[in-house]
Coordinates of C-alpha atoms in Angstrom, one line a residue:
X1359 CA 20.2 -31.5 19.2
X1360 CA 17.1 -31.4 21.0
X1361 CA 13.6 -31.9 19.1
X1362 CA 10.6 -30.6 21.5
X1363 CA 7.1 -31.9 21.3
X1364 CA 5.1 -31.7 18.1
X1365 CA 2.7 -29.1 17.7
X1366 CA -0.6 -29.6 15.6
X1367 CA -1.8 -25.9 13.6
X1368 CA -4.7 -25.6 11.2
X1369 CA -2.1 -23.4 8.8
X1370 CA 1.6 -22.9 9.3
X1371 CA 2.5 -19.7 7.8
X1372 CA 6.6 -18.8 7.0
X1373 CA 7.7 -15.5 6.6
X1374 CA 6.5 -12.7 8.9
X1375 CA 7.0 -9.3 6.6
X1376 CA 4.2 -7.7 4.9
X1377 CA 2.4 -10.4 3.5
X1378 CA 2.4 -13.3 6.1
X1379 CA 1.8 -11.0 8.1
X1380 CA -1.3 -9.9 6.5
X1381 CA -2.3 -13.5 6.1
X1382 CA -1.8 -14.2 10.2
X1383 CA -4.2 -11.1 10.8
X1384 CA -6.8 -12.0 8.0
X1385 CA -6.9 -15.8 9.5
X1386 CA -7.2 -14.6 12.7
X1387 CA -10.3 -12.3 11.3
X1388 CA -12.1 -16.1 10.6
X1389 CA -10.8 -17.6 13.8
X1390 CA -8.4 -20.0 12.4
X1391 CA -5.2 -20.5 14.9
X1392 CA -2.2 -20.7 12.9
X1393 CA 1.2 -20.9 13.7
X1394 CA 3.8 -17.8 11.9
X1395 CA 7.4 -18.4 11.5
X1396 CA 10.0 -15.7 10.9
X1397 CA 13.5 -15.7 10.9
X1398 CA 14.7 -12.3 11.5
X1399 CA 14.3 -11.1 15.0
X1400 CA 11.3 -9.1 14.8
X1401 CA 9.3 -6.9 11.9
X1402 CA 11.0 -4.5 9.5
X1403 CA 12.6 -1.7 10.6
X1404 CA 13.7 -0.1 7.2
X1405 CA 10.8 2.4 5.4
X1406 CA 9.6 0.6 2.7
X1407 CA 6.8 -1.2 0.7
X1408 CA 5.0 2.1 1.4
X1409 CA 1.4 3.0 -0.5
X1410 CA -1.4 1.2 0.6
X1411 CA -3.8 1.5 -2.0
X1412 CA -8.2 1.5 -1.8
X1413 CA -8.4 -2.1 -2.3
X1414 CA -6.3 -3.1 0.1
X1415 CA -7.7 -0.3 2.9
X1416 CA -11.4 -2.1 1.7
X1417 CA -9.6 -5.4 3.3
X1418 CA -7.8 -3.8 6.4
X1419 CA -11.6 -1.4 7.2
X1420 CA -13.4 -5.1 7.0
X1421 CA -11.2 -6.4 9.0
X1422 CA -10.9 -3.1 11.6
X1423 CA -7.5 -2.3 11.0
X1424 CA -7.7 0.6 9.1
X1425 CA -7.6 3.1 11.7
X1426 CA -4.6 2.0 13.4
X1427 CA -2.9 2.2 10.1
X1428 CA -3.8 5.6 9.5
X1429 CA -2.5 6.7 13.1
X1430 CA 1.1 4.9 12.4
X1431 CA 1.2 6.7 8.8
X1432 CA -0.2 10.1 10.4
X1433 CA 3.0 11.7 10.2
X1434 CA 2.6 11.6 6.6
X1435 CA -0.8 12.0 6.1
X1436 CA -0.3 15.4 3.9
X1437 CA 2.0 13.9 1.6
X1438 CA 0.4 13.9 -1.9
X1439 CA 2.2 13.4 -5.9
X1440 CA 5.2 12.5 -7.6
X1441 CA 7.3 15.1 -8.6
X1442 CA 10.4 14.7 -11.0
X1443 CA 12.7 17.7 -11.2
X1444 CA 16.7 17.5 -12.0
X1445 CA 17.9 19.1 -8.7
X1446 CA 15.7 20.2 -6.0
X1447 CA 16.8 23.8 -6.4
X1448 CA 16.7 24.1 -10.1
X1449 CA 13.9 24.9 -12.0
X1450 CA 13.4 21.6 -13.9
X1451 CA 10.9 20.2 -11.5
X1452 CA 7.4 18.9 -13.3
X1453 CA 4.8 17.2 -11.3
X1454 CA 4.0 13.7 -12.8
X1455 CA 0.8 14.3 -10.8
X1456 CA 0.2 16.2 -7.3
X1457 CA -3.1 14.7 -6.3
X1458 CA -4.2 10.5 -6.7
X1459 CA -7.8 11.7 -6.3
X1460 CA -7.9 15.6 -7.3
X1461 CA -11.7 15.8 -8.0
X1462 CA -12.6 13.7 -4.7
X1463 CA -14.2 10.9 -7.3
X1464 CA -12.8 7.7 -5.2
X1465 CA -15.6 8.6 -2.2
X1466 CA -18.1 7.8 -5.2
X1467 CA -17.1 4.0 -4.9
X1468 CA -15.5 3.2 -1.8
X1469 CA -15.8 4.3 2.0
X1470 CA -11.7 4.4 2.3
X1471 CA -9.1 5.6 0.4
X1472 CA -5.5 5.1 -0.2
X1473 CA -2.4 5.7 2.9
X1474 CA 0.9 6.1 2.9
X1475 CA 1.9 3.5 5.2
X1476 CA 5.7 1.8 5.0
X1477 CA 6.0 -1.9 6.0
X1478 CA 8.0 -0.6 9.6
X1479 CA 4.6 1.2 10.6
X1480 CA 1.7 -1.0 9.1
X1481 CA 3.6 -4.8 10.0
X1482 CA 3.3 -3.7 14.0
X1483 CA -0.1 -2.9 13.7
X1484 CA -0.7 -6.4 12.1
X1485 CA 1.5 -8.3 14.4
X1486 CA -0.7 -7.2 17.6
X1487 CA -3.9 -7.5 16.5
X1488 CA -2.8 -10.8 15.3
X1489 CA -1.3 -11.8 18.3
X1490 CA -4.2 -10.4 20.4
X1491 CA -6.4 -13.0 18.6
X1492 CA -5.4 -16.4 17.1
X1493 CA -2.0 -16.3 16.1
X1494 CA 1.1 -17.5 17.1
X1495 CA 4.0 -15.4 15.9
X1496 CA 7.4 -17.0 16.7
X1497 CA 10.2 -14.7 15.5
X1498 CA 13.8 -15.5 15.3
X1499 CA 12.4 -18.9 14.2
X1500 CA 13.4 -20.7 10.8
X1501 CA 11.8 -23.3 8.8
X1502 CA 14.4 -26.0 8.3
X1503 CA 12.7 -28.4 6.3
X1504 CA 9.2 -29.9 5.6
X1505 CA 7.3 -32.8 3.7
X1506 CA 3.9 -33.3 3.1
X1507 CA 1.2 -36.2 2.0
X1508 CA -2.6 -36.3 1.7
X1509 CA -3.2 -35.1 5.5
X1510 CA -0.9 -32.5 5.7
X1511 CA 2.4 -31.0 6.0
X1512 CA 5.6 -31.9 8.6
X1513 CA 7.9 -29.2 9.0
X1514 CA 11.0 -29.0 11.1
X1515 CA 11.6 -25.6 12.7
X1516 CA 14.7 -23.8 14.8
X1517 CA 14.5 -21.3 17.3
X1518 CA 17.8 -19.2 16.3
X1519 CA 18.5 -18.0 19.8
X1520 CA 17.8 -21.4 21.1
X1521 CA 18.8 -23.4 18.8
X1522 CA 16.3 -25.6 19.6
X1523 CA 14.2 -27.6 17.1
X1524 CA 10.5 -28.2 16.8
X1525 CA 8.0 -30.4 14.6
X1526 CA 4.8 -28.3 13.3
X1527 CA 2.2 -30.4 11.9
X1528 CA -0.6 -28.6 9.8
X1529 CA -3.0 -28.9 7.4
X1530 CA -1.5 -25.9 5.3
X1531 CA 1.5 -24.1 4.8
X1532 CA 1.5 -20.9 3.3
X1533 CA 4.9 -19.4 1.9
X1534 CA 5.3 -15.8 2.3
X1535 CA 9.2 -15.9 2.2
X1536 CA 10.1 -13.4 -0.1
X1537 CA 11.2 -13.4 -3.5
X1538 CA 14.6 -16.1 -3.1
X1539 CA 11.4 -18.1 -1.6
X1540 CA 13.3 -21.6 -0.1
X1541 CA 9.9 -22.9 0.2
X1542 CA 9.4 -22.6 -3.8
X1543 CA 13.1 -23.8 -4.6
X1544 CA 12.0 -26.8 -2.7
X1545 CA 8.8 -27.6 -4.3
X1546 CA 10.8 -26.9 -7.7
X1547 CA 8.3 -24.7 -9.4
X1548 CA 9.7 -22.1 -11.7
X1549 CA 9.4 -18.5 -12.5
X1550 CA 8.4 -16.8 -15.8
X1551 CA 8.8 -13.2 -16.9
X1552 CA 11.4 -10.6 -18.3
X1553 CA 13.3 -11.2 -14.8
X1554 CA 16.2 -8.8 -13.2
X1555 CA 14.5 -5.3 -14.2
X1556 CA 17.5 -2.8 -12.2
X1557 CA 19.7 -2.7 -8.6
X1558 CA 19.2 -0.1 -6.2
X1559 CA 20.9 0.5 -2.5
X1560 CA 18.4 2.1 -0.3
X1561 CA 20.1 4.8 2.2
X1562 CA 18.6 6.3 5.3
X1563 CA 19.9 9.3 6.8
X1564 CA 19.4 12.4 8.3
X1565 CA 19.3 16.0 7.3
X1566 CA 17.5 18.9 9.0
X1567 CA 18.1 21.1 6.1
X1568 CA 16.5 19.5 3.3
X1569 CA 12.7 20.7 4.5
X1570 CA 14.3 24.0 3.9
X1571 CA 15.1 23.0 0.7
X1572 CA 11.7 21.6 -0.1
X1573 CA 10.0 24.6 1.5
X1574 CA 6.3 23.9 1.0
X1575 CA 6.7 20.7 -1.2
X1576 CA 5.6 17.5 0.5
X1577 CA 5.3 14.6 -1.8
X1578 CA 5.5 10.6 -1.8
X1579 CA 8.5 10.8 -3.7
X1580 CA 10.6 12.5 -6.3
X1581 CA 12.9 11.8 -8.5
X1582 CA 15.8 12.9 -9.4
X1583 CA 16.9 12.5 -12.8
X1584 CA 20.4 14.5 -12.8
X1585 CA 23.1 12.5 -14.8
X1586 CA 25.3 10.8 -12.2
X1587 CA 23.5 11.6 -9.3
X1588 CA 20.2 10.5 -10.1
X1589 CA 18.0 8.6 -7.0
X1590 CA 14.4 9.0 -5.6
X1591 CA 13.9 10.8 -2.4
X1592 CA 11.5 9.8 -0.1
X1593 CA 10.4 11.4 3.0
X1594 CA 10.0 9.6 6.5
X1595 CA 8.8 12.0 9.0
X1596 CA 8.9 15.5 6.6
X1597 CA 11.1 16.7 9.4
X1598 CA 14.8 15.0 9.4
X1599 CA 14.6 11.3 8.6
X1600 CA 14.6 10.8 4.7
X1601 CA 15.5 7.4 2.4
X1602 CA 16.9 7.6 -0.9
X1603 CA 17.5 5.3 -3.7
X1604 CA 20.7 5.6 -5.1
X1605 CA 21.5 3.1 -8.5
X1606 CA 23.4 0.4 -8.0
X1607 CA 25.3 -1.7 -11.1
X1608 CA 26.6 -4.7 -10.0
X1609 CA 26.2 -6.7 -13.6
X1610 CA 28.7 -3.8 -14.0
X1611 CA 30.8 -5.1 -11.4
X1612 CA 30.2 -2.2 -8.5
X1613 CA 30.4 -3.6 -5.0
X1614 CA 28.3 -2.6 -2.4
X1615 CA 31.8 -1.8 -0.6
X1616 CA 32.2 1.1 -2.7
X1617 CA 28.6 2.5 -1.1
X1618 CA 30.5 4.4 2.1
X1619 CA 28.7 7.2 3.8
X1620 CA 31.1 9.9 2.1
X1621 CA 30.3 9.1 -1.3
X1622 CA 26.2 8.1 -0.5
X1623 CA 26.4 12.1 0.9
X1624 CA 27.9 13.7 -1.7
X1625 CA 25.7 11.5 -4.0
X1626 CA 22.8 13.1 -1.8
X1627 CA 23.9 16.9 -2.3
X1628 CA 24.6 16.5 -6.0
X1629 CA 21.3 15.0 -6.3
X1630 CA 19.6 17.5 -4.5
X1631 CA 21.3 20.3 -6.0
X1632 CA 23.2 21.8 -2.2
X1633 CA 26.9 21.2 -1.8
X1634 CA 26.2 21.8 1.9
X1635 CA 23.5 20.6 3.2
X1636 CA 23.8 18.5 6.5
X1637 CA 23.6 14.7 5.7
X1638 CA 24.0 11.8 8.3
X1639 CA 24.2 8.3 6.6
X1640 CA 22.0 5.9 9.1
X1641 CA 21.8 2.7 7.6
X1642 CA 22.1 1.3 3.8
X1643 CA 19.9 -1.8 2.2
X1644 CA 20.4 -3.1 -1.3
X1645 CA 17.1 -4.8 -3.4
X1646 CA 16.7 -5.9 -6.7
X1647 CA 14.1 -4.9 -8.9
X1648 CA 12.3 -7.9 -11.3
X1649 CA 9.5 -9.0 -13.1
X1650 CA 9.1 -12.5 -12.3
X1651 CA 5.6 -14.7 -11.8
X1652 CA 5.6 -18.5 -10.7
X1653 CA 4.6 -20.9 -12.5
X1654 CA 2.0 -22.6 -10.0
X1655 CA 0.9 -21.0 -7.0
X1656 CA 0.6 -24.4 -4.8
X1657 CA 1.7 -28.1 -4.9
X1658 CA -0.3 -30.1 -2.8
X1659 CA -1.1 -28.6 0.3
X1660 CA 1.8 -25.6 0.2
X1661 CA 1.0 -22.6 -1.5
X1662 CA 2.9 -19.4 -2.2
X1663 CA 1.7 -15.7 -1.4
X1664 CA 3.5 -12.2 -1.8
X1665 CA 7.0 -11.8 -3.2
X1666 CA 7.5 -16.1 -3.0
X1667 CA 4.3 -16.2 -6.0
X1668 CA 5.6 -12.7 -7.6
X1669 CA 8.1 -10.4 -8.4
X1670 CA 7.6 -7.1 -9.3
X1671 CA 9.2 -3.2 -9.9
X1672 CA 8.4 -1.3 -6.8
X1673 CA 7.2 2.0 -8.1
X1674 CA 3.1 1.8 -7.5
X1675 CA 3.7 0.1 -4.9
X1676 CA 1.5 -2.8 -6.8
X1677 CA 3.8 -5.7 -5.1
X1678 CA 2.8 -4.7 -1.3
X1679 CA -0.9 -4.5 -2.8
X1680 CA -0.8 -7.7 -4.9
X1681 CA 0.6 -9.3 -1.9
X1682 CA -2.3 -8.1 0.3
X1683 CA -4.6 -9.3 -1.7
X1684 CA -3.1 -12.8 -2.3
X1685 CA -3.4 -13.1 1.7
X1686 CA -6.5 -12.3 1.8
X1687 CA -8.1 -14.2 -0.8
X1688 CA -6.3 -17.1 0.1
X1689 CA -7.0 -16.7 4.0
X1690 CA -11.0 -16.8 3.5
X1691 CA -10.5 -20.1 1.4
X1692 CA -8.7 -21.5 3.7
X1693 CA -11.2 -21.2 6.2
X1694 CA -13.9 -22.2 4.2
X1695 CA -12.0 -25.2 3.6
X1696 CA -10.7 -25.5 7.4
X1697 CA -14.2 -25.2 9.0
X1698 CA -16.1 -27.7 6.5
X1699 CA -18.1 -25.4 4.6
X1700 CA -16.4 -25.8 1.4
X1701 CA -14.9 -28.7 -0.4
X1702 CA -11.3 -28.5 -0.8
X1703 CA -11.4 -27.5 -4.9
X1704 CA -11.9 -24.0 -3.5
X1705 CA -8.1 -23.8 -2.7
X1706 CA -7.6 -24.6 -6.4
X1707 CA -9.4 -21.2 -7.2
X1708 CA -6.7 -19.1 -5.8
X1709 CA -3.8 -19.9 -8.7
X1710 CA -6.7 -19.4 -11.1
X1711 CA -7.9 -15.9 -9.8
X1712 CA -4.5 -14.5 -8.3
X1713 CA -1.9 -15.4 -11.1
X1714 CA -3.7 -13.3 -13.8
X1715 CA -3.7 -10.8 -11.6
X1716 CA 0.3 -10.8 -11.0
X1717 CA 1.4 -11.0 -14.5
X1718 CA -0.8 -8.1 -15.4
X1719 CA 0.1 -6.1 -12.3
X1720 CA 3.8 -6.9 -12.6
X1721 CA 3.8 -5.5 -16.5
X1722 CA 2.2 -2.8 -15.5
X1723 CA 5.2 -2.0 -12.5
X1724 CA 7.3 -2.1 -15.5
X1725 CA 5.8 0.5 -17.6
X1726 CA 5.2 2.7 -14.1
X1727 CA 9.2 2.4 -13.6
X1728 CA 9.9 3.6 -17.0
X1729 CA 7.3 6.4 -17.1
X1730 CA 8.5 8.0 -13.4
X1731 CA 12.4 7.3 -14.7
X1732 CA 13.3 5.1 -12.0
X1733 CA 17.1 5.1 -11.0
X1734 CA 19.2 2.7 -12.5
X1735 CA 15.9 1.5 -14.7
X1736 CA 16.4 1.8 -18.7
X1737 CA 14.5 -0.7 -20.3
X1738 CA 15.5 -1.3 -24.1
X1739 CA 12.3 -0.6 -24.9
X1740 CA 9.1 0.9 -23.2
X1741 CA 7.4 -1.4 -21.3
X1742 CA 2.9 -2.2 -22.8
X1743 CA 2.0 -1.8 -19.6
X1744 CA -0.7 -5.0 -19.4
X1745 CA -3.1 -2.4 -19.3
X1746 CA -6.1 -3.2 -16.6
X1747 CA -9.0 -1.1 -17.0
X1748 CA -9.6 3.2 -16.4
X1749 CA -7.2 5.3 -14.4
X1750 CA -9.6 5.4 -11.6
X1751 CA -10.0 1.6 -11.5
X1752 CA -6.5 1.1 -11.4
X1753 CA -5.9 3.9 -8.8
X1754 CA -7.9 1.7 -6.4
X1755 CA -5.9 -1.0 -7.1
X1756 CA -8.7 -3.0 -9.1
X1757 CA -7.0 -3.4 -11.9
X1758 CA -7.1 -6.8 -12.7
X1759 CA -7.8 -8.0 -16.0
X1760 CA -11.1 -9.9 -17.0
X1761 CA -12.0 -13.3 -16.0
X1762 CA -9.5 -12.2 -12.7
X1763 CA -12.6 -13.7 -10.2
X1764 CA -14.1 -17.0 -11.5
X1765 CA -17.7 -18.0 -11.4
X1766 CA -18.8 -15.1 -13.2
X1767 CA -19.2 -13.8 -17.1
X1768 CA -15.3 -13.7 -17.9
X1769 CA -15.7 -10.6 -20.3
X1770 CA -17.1 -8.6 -17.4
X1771 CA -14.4 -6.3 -15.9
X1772 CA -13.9 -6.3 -12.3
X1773 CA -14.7 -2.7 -12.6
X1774 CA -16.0 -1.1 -15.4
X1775 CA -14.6 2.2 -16.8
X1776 CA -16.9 4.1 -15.4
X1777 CA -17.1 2.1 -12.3
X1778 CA -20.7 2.2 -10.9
X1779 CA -21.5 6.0 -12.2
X1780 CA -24.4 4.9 -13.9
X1781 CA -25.5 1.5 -12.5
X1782 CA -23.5 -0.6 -15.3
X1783 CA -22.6 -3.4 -12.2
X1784 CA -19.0 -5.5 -12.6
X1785 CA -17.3 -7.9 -10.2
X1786 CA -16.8 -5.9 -7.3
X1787 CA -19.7 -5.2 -5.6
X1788 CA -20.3 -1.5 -5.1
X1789 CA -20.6 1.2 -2.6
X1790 CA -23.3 2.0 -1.4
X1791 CA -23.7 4.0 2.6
X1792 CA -26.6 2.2 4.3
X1793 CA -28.4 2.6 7.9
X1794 CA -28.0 -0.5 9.9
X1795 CA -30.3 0.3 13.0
X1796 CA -28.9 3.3 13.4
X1797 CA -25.2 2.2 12.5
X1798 CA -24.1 4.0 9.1
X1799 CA -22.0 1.9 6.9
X1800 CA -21.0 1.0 3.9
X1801 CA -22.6 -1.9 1.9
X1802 CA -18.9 -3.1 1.5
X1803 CA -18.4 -3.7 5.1
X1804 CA -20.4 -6.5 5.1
X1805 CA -18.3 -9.0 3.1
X1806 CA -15.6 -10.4 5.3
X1807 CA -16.3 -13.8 6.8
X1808 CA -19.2 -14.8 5.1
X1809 CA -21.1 -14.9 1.6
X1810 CA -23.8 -12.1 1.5
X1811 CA -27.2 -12.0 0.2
X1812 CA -28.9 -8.8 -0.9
X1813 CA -32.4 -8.8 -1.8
X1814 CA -35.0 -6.0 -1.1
X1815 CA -37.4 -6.2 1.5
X1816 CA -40.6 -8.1 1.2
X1817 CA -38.7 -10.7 -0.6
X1818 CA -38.6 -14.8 0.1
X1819 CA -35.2 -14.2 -0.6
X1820 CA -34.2 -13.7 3.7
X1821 CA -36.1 -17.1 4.8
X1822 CA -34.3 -18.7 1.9
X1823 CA -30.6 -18.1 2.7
X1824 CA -31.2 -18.5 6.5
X1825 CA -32.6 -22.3 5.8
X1826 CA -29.6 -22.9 3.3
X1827 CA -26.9 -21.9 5.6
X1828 CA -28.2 -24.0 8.1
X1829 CA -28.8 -27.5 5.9
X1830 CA -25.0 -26.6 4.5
X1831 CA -23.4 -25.5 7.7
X1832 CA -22.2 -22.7 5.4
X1833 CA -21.6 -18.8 6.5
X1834 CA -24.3 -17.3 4.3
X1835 CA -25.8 -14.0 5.7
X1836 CA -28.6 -12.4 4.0
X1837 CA -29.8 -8.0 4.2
X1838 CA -33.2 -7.0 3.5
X1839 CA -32.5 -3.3 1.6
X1840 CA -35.6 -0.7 1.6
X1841 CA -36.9 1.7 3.7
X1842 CA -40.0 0.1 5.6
X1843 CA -39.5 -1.7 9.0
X1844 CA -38.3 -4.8 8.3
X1845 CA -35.7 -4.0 6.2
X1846 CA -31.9 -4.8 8.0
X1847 CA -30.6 -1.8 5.7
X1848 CA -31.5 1.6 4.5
X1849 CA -30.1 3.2 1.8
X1850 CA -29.1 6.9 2.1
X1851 CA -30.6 9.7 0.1
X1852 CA -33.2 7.1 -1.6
X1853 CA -30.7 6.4 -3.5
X1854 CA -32.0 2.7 -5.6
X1855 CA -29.7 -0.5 -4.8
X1856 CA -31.1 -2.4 -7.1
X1857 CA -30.7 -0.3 -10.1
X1858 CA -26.8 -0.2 -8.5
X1859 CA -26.0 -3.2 -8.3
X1860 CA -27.5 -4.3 -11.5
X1861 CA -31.0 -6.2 -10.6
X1862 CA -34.5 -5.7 -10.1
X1863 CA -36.3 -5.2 -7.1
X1864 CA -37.5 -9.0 -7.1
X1865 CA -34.2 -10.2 -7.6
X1866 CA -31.0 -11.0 -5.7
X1867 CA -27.2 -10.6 -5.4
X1868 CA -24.8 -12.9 -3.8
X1869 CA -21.3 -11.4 -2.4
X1870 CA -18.1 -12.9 -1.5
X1871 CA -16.6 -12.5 1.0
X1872 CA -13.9 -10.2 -0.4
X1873 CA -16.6 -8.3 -1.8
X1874 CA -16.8 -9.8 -5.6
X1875 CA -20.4 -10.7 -6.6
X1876 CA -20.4 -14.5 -7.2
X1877 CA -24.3 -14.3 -8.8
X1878 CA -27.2 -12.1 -9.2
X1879 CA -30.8 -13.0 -10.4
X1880 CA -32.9 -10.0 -12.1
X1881 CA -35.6 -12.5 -11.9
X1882 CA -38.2 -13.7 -9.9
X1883 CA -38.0 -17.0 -8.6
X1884 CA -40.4 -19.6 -7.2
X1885 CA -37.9 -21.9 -5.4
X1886 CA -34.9 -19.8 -4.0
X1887 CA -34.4 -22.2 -1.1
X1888 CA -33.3 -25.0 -4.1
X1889 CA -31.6 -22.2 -6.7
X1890 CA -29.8 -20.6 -3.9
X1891 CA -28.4 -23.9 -2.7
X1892 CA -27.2 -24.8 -5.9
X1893 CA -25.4 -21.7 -6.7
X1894 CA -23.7 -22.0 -3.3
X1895 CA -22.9 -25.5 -3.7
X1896 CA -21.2 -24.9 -7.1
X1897 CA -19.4 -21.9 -5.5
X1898 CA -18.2 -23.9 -2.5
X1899 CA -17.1 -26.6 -4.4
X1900 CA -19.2 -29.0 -2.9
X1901 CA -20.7 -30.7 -5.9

């Protein structure tokens, strides 16, 4: 068997679905080249993963993605609540909720808001913008096997159409291969949690009389809870193309054989409550439902992301989300690490901040599944929940539990209850809409590939993080806010960012660059050249 030349990669990244792909595009967004392996032939082509909530949108509007998202999820752009009825032309149809956002109180604390997006539309969208950058994405290509010591990682990869085998050296590998995860089988690190949750096949087909069915109804999805032809209906394109989860019980000893196309259809018209309507079978996909959480998140220099790190019930969509987020909090470490700036203890900050965040979120998945009845899902008893903060905080997808972002108090939320509605700051740095020299933008647009100082204007606060980024070699910017000449931002309406963000005029607030606030000083200080240096060297690992 051939072996071609070895090729030398600051990260190596397996598995090119949602999440690696999320990671290639958010490396790319630091200019780190990476190298992305995927063994299917291209991205997914089944409807699924869909529900892209604030948080994430935050990451992809950084990063200037959002928009072509929202054009490949236009088609459902009016699509709003969960209903759950017993037939669809019965009268036993209740809306769990018909609106995510019915008062409009989301545009209070974020410039985006949620889309429904499946995987088949948004992974394109990440794949050429990643590809137009600093990525190479090799498809059809499978990791074999790899080893690793102090310098990095040797992996052996195939090109399935090939067959041809290559060596990847790189500094980092980062395993976004799904939940069977080879990569964490090999490293022998183990899962927690309650484990297989419920079975379902998901069937595509066609039907262009179901919208006459629906008539004016255009939701995310409903379910339908009539006894032996229960299922969740999802639209595609609220024309013709539909997906629907049917229950699936193989611990009962059901084959998937026993899934054909005449008895998914007349599962279909039961569940929809219409002997006759028009139904074309077009393709059939079984998954597995589970509440699973690994045990570590990295050994040495490999470290898990997505589905590999976490398992949870889809309804939320709060895997797809977790996963996103994993990507990204990993992929600005990474470069931090990768260019120098920050000591390699950094990395170790990503288990600590990110595992929380799964076993809460993948509790919560459980409770959502038995709340919206999911098919084939009856839990001996009713799931707590891991509750994470307000209904609005957790409709934006931060709701992580306390202590969830480290260097700051641990028993202040992420995001309070009542989020920033009366200045009361938490983790995540707020909204605020600003005037950049006659750009308008948000305040959270700023944090992506570098650490963020806000001070008001007149300050020594500027001067001070210019001279430290320089002596560090560390991407520190820093914003004047205020509305006199000098000042890089102005805030709309007058409205007061330091009451806001929870300092006084003289002090100072330093952001991540996923938009948490690392610090923040009420006070004023006489030497913010040394004290800024210190916090940054503490939050860079570099002391």
């Amino acid at each position: 068997m051939k072996v071609n030349a070895d090729q030398r990669v600051p990260v190596l990244i397996v598995g090119g679905s949602l999440v690696g792909l999320s990671t290639s595009h958010f490396l790319d967004r630091h200019g780190i080249g990476h190298l992305l392996v995927e063994k299917h032939s291209g991205t997914s082509t089944h409807p699924r993963g869909r529900g892209i909530n604030v948080r994430s949108m935050e990451l992809f509007r950084r990063s200037g993605a959002e928009q072509e998202i929202r054009d490949a999820a236009s088609v459902l752009k009016d699509n709003h609540g969960i209903l759950q009825a017993g037939s669809l032309t019965g009268d036993d149809q209740e809306w769990l909720f018909k609106e995510i956002d019915p008062g409009g109180a989301l545009a209070r604390f974020s410039p985006t808001t949620w889309c429904l997006c499946s995987q088949n539309d948004i992974e394109p969208v990440l794949a050429r913008r990643s590809r137009e950058g600093c990525g190479d994405l090799r498809f059809s290509t499978e990791l074999l096997s790899f080893e690793q010591d102090d310098s990095g990682v040797t992996a052996v990869v195939k090109d399935r159409e090939s067959g041809e085998l290559s060596t990847v050296h790189a500094d980092y590998l980062v395993a976004a291969d799904g939940p069977r995860s080879p990569v964490r089988e090999a490293l022998g690190i183990g899962q927690s949690g309650h484990g297989d949750l419920f079975h379902n096949v998901s069937i595509t087909f066609r039907s262009r009389g179901l919208i006459d069915v629906l008539g004016e109804k255009r939701f995310i999805v409903c379910y339908l809870t009539k006894p032996g032809a229960d299922g969740a209906l999802l639209p595609v394109d609220n024309r013709e193309r539909w997906v629907f989860h049917a229950p699936w019980r193989p611990d009962e000893g059901e084959s998937l054989d026993a899934f054909t196309d005449e008895r998914c259809a007349a599962h279909i018209r039961a569940a929809v409550g219409k002997p006759d309507l028009d139904v074309e079978i077009t393709g059939m996909a079984p998954w597995h439902a589970a509440e699973r959480v690994a045990e570590r998140y990295s050994s040495g220099r490999v470290l898990l992301a997505g589905d590999s790190a976490h398992e949870m019930s889809p309804t939320g969509a709060f895997g797809s989300n977790t996963g996103i987020q994993d990507a990204h909090n990993l992929a600005w470490k990474l470069a931090a690490v990768l260019e120098g700036w920050a000591g390699p203890g950094l990395l170790e900050t990503y288990e600590a901040e990110r595992q929380p965040v799964a076993r809460a979120t993948s509790e919560r998945a459980s409770a959502r599944s038995a709340e919206h009845s999911h098919p084939g899902y009856a839990p001996a008893e009713t799931p707590g929940g891991g509750r994470q903060g307000g209904i609005l905080s957790v409709a934006m997808g931060y709701g992580y539990v306390k202590g969830a972002v480290l260097g700051v108090d641990p028993e202040r939320p992420v995001v309070p209850e009542r989020m920033q509605l009366t200045g009361a700051p938490g983790t995540r740095a707020p909204h605020m809409w600003v005037d950049r020299r006659g750009e308008r933008l948000s305040t959270l647009d700023l944090y992506e590939r570098s650490f963020v100082l806000l001070t008001s204007e007149g300050t020594t606060w500027r001067d001070a993080a210019r001279t430290v980024a320089r002596q560090m070699s560390a991407r520190l910017e820093a914003y004047e806010i205020g509305s006199g000449l000098d000042a890089d931002l102005v805030p709309e309406n007058g409205a007061d960012w330091a009451e806001i963000h929870g300092t006084k005029p003289q002090g100072a607030v330093l952001v991540r660059p996923d938009g948490f606030v690392a610090w923040r000083t009420a006070d004023v200080v006489t030497e913010p050249e040394q004290v800024l240096q210190e916090v940054m060297s503490e939050l860079l690992y570099r002391v």
